[in-house]
CSV table of C-alpha atoms in Angstrom, one decimal:
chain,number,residue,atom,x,y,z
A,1,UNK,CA,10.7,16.8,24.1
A,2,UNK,CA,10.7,17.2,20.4
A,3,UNK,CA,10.1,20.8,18.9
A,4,UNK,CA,6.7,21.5,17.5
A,5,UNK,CA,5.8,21.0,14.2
A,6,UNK,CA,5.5,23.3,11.5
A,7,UNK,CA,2.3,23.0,9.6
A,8,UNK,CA,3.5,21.5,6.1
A,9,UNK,CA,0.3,22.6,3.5
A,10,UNK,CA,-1.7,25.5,2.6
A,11,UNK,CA,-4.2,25.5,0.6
A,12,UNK,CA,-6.8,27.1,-1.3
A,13,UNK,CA,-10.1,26.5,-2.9
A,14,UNK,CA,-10.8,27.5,-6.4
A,15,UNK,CA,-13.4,26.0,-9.1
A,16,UNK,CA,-12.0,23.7,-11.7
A,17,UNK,CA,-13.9,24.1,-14.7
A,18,UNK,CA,-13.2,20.6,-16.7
A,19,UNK,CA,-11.7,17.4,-14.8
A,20,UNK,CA,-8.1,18.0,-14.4
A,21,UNK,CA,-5.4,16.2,-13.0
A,22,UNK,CA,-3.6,17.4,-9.9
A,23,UNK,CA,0.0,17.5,-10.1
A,24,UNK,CA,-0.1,14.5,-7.9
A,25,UNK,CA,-1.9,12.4,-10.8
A,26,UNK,CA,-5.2,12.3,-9.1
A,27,UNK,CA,-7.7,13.0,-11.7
A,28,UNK,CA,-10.1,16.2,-10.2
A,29,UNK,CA,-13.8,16.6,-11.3
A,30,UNK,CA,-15.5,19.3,-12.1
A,31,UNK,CA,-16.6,20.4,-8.2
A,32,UNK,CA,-14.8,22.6,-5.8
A,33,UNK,CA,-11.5,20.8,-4.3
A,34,UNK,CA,-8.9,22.0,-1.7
A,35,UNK,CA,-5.7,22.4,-4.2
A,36,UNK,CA,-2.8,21.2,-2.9
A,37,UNK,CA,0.5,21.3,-3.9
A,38,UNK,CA,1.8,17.1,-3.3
A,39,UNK,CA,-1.1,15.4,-1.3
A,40,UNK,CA,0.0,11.6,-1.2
A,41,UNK,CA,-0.7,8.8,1.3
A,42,UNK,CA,0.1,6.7,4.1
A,43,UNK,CA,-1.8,3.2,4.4
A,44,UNK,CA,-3.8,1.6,7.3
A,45,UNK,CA,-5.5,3.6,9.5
A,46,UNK,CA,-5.9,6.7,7.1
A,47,UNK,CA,-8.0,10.3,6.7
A,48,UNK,CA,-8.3,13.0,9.2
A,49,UNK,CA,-10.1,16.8,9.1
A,50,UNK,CA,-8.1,19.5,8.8
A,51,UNK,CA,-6.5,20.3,12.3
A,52,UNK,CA,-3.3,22.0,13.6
A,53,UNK,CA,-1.2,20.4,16.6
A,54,UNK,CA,1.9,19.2,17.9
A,55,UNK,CA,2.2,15.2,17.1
A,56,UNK,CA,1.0,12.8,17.9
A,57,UNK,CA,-2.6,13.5,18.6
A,58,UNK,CA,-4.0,13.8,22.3
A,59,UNK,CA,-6.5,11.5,23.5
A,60,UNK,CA,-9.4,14.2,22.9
A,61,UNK,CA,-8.0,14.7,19.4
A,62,UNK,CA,-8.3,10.6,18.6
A,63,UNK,CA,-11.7,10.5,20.0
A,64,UNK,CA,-12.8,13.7,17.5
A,65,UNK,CA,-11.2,11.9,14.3
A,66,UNK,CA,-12.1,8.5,15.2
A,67,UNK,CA,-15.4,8.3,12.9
A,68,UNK,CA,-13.2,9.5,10.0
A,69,UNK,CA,-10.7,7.0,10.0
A,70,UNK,CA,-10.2,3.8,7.9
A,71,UNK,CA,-9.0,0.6,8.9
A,72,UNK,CA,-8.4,-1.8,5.8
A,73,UNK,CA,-5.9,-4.4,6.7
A,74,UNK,CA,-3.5,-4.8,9.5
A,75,UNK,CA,-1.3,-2.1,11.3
A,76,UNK,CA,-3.6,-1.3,14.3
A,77,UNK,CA,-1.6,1.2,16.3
A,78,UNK,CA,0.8,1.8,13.9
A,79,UNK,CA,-0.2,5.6,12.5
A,80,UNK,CA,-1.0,8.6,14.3
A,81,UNK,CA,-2.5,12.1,12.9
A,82,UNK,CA,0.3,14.6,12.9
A,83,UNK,CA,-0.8,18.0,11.5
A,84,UNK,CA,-3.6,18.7,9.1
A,85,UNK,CA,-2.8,16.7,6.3
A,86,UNK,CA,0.5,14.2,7.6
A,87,UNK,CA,0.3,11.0,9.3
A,88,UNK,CA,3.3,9.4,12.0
A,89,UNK,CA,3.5,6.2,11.3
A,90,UNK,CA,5.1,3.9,13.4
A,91,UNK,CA,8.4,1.8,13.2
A,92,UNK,CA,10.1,0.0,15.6
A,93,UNK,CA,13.7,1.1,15.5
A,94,UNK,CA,16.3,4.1,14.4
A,95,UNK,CA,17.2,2.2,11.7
A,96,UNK,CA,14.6,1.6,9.1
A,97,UNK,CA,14.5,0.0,5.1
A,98,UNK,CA,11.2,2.3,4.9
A,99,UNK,CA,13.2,5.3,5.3
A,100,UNK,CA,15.7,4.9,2.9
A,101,UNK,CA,13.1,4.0,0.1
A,102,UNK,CA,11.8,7.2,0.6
A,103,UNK,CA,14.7,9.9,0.5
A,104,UNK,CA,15.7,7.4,-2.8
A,105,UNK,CA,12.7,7.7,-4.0
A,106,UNK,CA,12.0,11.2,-3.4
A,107,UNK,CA,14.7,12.1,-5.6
A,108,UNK,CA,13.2,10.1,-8.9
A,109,UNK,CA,10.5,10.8,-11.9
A,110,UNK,CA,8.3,8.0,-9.7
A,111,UNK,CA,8.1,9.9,-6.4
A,112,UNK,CA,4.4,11.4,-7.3
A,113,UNK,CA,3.3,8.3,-7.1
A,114,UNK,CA,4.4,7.5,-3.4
A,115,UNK,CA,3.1,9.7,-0.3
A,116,UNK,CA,5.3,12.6,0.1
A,117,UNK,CA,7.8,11.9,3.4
A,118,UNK,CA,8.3,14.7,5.4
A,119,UNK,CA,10.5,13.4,7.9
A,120,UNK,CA,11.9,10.9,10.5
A,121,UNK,CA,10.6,12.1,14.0
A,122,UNK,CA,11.7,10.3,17.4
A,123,UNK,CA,9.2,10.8,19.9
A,124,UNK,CA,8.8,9.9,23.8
A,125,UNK,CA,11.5,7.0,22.8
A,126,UNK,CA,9.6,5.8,19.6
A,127,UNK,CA,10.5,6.3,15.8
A,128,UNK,CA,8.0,7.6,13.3
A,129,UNK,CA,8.3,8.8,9.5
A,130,UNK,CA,5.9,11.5,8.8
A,131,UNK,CA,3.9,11.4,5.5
A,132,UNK,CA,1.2,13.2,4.1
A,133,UNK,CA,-2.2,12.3,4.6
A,134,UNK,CA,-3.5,11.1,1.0
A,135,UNK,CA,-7.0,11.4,2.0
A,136,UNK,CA,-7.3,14.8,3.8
A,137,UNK,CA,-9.0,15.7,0.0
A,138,UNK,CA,-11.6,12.9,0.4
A,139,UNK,CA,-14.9,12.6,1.5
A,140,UNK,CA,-16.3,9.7,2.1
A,141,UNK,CA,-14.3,7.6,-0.5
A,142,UNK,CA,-14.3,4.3,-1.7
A,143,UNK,CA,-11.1,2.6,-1.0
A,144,UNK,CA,-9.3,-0.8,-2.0
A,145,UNK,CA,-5.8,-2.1,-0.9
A,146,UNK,CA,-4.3,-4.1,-3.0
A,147,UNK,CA,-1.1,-6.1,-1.6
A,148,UNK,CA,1.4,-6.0,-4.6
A,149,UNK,CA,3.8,-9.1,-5.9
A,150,UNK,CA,4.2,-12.9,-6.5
A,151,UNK,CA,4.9,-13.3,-2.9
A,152,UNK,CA,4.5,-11.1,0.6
A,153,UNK,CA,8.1,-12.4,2.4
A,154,UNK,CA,11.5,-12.0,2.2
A,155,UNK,CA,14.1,-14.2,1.4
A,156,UNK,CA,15.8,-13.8,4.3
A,157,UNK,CA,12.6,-15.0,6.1
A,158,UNK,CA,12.8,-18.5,4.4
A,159,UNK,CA,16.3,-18.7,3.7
A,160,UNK,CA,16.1,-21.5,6.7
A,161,UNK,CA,15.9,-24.8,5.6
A,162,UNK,CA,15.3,-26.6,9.1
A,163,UNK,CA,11.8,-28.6,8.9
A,164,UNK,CA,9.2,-27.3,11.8
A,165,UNK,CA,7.0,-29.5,13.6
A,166,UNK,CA,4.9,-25.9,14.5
A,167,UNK,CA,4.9,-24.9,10.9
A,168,UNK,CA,3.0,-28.1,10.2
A,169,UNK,CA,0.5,-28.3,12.7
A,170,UNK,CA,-0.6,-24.8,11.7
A,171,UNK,CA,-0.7,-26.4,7.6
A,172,UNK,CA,-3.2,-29.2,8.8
A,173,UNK,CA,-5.0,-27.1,11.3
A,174,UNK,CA,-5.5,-24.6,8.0
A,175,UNK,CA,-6.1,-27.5,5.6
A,176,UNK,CA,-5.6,-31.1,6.8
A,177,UNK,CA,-5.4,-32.0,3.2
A,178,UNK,CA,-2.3,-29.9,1.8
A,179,UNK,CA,0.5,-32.1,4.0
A,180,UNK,CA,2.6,-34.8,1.1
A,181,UNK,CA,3.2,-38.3,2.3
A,182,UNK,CA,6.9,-37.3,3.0
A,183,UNK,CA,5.6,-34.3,4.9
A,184,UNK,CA,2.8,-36.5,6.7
A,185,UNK,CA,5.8,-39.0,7.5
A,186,UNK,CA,8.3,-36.5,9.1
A,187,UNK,CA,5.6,-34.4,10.7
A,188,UNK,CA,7.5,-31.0,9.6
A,189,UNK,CA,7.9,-28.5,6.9
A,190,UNK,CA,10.0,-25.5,6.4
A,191,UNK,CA,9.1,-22.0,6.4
A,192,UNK,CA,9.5,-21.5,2.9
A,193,UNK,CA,6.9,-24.3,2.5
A,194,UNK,CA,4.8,-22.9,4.9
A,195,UNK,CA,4.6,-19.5,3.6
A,196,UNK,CA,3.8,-20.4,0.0
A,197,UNK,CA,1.4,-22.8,1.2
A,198,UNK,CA,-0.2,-19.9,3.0
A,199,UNK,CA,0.0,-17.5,-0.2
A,200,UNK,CA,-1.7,-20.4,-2.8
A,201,UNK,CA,-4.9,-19.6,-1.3
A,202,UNK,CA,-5.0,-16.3,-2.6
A,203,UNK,CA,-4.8,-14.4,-5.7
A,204,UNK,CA,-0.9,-13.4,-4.9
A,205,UNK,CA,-0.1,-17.0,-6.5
A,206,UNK,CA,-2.2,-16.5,-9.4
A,207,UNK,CA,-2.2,-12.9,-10.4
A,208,UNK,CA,0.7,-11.5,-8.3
A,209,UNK,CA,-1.6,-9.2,-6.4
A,210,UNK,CA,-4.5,-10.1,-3.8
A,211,UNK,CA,-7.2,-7.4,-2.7
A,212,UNK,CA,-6.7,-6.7,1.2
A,213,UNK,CA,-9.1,-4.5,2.2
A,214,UNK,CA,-12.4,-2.4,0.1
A,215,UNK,CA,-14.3,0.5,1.4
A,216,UNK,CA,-17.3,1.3,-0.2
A,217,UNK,CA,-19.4,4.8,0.6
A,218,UNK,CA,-21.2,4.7,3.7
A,219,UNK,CA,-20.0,1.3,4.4
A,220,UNK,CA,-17.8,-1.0,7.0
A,221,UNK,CA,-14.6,-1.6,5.3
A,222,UNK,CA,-14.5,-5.8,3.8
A,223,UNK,CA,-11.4,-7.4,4.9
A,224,UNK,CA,-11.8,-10.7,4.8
A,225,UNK,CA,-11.1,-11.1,1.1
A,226,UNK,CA,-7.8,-13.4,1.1
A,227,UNK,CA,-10.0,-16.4,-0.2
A,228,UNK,CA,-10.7,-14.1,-3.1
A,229,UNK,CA,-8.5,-15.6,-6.0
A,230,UNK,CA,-9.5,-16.4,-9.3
A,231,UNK,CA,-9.4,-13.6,-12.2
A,232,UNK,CA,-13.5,-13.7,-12.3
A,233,UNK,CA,-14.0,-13.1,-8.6
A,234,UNK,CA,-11.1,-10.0,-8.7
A,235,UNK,CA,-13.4,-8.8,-11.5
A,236,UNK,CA,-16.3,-9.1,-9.6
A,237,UNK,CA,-14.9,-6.7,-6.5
A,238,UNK,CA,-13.5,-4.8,-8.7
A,239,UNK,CA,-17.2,-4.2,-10.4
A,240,UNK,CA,-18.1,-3.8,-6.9
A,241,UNK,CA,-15.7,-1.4,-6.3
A,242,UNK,CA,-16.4,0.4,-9.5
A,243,UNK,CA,-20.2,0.6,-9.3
A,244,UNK,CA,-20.3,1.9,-12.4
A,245,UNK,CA,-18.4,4.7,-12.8
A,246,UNK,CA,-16.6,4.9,-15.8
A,247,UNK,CA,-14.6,7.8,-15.4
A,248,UNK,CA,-13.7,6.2,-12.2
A,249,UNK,CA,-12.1,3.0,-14.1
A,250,UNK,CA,-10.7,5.3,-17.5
A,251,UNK,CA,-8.8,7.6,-14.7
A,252,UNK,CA,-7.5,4.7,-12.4
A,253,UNK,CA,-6.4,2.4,-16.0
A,254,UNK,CA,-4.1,5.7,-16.9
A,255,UNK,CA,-2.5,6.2,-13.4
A,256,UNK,CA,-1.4,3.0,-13.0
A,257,UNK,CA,-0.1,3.1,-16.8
A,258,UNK,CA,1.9,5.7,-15.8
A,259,UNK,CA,3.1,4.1,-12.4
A,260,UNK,CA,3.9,0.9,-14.8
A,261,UNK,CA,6.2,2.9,-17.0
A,262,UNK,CA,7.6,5.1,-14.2
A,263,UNK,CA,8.4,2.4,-12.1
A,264,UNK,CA,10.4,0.6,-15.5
A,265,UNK,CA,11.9,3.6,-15.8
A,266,UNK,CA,13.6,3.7,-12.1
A,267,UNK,CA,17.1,2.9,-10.8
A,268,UNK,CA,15.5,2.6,-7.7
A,269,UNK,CA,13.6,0.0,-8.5
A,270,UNK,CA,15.9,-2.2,-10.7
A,271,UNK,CA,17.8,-2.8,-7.6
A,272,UNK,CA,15.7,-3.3,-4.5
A,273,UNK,CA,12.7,-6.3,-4.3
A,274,UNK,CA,9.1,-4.6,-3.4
A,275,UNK,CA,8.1,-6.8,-0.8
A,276,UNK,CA,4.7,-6.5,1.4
A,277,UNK,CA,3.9,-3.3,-0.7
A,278,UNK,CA,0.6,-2.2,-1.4
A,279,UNK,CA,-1.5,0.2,-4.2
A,280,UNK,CA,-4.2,2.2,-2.5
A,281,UNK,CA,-7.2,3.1,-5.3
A,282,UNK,CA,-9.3,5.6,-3.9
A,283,UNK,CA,-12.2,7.8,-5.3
A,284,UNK,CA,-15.4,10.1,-4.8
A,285,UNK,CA,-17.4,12.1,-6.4
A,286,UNK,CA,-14.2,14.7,-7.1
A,287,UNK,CA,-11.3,13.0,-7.2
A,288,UNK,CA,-9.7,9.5,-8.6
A,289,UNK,CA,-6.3,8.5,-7.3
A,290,UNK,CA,-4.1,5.6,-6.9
A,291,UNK,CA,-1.1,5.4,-5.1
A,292,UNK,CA,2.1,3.2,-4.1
A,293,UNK,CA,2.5,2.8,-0.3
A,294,UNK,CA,4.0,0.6,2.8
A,295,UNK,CA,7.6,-0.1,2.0
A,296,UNK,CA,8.9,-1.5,5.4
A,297,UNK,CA,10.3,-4.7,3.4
A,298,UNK,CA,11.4,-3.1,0.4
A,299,UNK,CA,15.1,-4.1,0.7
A,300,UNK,CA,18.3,-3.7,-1.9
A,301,UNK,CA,19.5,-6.7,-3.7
A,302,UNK,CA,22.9,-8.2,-4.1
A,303,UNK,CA,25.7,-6.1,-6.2
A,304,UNK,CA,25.4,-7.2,-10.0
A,305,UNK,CA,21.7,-8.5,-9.5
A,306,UNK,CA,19.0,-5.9,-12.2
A,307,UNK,CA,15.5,-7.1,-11.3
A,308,UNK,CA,12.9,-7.1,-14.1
A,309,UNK,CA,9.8,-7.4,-11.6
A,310,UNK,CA,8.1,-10.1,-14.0
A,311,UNK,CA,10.5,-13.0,-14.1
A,312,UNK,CA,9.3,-16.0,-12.2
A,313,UNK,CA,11.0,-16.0,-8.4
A,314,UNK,CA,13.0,-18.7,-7.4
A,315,UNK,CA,15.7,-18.4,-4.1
A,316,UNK,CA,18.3,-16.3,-4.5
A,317,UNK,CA,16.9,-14.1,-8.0
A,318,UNK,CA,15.2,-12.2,-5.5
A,319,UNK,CA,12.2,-11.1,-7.7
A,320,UNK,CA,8.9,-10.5,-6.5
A,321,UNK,CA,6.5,-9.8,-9.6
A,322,UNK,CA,5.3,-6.7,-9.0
A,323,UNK,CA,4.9,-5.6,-12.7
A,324,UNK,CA,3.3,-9.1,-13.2
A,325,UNK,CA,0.8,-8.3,-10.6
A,326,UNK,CA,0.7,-4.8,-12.2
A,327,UNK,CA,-0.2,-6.3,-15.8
A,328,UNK,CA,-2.7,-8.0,-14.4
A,329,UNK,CA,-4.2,-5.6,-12.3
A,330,UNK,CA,-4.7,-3.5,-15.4
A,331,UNK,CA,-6.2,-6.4,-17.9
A,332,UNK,CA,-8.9,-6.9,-15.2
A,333,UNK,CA,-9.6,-3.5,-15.2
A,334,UNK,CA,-9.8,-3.1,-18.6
A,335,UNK,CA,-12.6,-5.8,-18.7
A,336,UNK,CA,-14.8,-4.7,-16.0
């Protein structure tokens, strides 16, 4: 049985008399806000009250937070509330990529713009990593994940080169259409094929990002957005998202400039590929934030490889355009 654990955050409530920014980057309005000293983010299922106990949650506990949670995109049953502001989240062994990332991370300039780890935790024979909860300081927020990169798998995934009759009934089931006459002829494809087939119907093959998931106030959260791929119709969520607010937009274009130069700045980050990782923009009426999160497939590269994050990927160079996707991201905002 593992010991109990210690509540990580206190905090107190004062007035801020101008917006601010936190020392986490979020930009705080003019309102009273719990002041914390690194409130970050896991992704998911996210947001829970302020509650002490011993992790993970009891069934009765679930039950009382389950109207407070948000589910954008993917990992159902993957993260647990921990303590009054840090999340478990679920892996599926002792040894873990995610982990790593963290402590590395943790110890550079770029770390405020990742959730805070805490710790690894084994519990009743499962592995968690403990983060804090980024949106214990929001109420009722608007939310967007936005999956990062020119492409969502590893290189080791498609590093196969064996042709799959399975692959390529699930192409024409998807889009009868998309199969070449030599494909058509043999009947099979390879993974590699697959998989980019898969992405070229998205916004990851054109801008290097796509939007997964958007939560607007007092709203069901929209996931089925992958079909959502041109510049114009990320402009168009994005306005949706925005609804207007200005300060909103101003706040979120200078967090992510500073993520952009942070991240150029990192060792960290010259040497490992961000796959599968996501930014999580969230705001209300006090506070603006955005956020790096979910790096289960962020890997090192080869000795004597230095990746850029912009240059186009091909086998082997490992890159996976997240600065691209990061330009980009920016541009749009800057015309909505």
């Amino acid at each position: 049985m593992m010991k109990e654990l210690k509540t990580m955050r206190r905090f107190n409530i004062r007035k801020a008399k101008k917006p601010r920014e936190d020392k986490t980057g979020a930009v705080v309005m003019n309102v009273l806000i719990p002041h914390m000293q690194h409130v970050e983010n896991s992704i998911g299922v996210l947001a829970m009250s302020a509650l002490d106990l011993v992790a993970p949650a009891t069934d009765v506990f679930l039950k009382y937070r389950q109207a407070k949670w948000i589910q954008l995109s993917g990992h159902e049953g993957a993260f647990f509330p921990a303590g009054p502001d840090t999340v478990w989240k679920k892996r599926m062994s002792k040894d873990c990529n995610e982990v790593s990332a963290y402590r590395q991370i943790m110890k550079e300039d770029v770390r405020d713009m990742v959730p805070v780890f805490m710790q690894e935790v084994e519990y009743a024979g499962h592995y968690y990593i403990e983060l804090d909860d980024l949106l214990h300081r929001f109420k009722d927020p608007c939310v967007m994940d936005i999956k990062m990169g020119c492409r969502t798998f590893q290189e080791s995934e498609v590093s196969n080169s064996t042709k799959r009759k399975d692959l390529y009934e699930k192409m024409i089931s998807l889009d009868p259409n998309e199969p070449t006459l030599e494909e058509r002829a043999v009947g099979a494809i390879t993974k590699l094929r697959y998989m980019q087939f898969r992405e070229s119907s998205s916004s990851t093959s054109t801008c290097a990002f796509r939007i997964e998931g958007i939560k607007l106030k007092h709203s069901e959260p929209l996931i089925n957005l992958k079909k959502v791929k041109t510049a114009d119709e990320i402009r168009s969520k994005m306005q949706e998202f925005l609804h207007g607010n200005t300060h909103v937009k101003l706040a979120l274009i200078k967090r992510l400039q500073n993520l952009r130069e942070k991240f150029e700045c990192s060792a960290f980050f010259r040497k490992h590929e961000i796959i599968g990782s996501s930014l999580l923009l969230i705001y209300d009426e006090q506070t603006v934030g955005a956020w790096m999160i979910d790096f289960a497939k962020t890997c090192p590269v080869p000795d004597g490889l230095v990746l850029d994050h912009r240059s186009a990927w091909r086998v082997g160079n490992h890159e996976d355009g997240y600065l691209t996707g990061l330009d980009n991201l920016l541009q749009i905002l800057e015309e909505c």
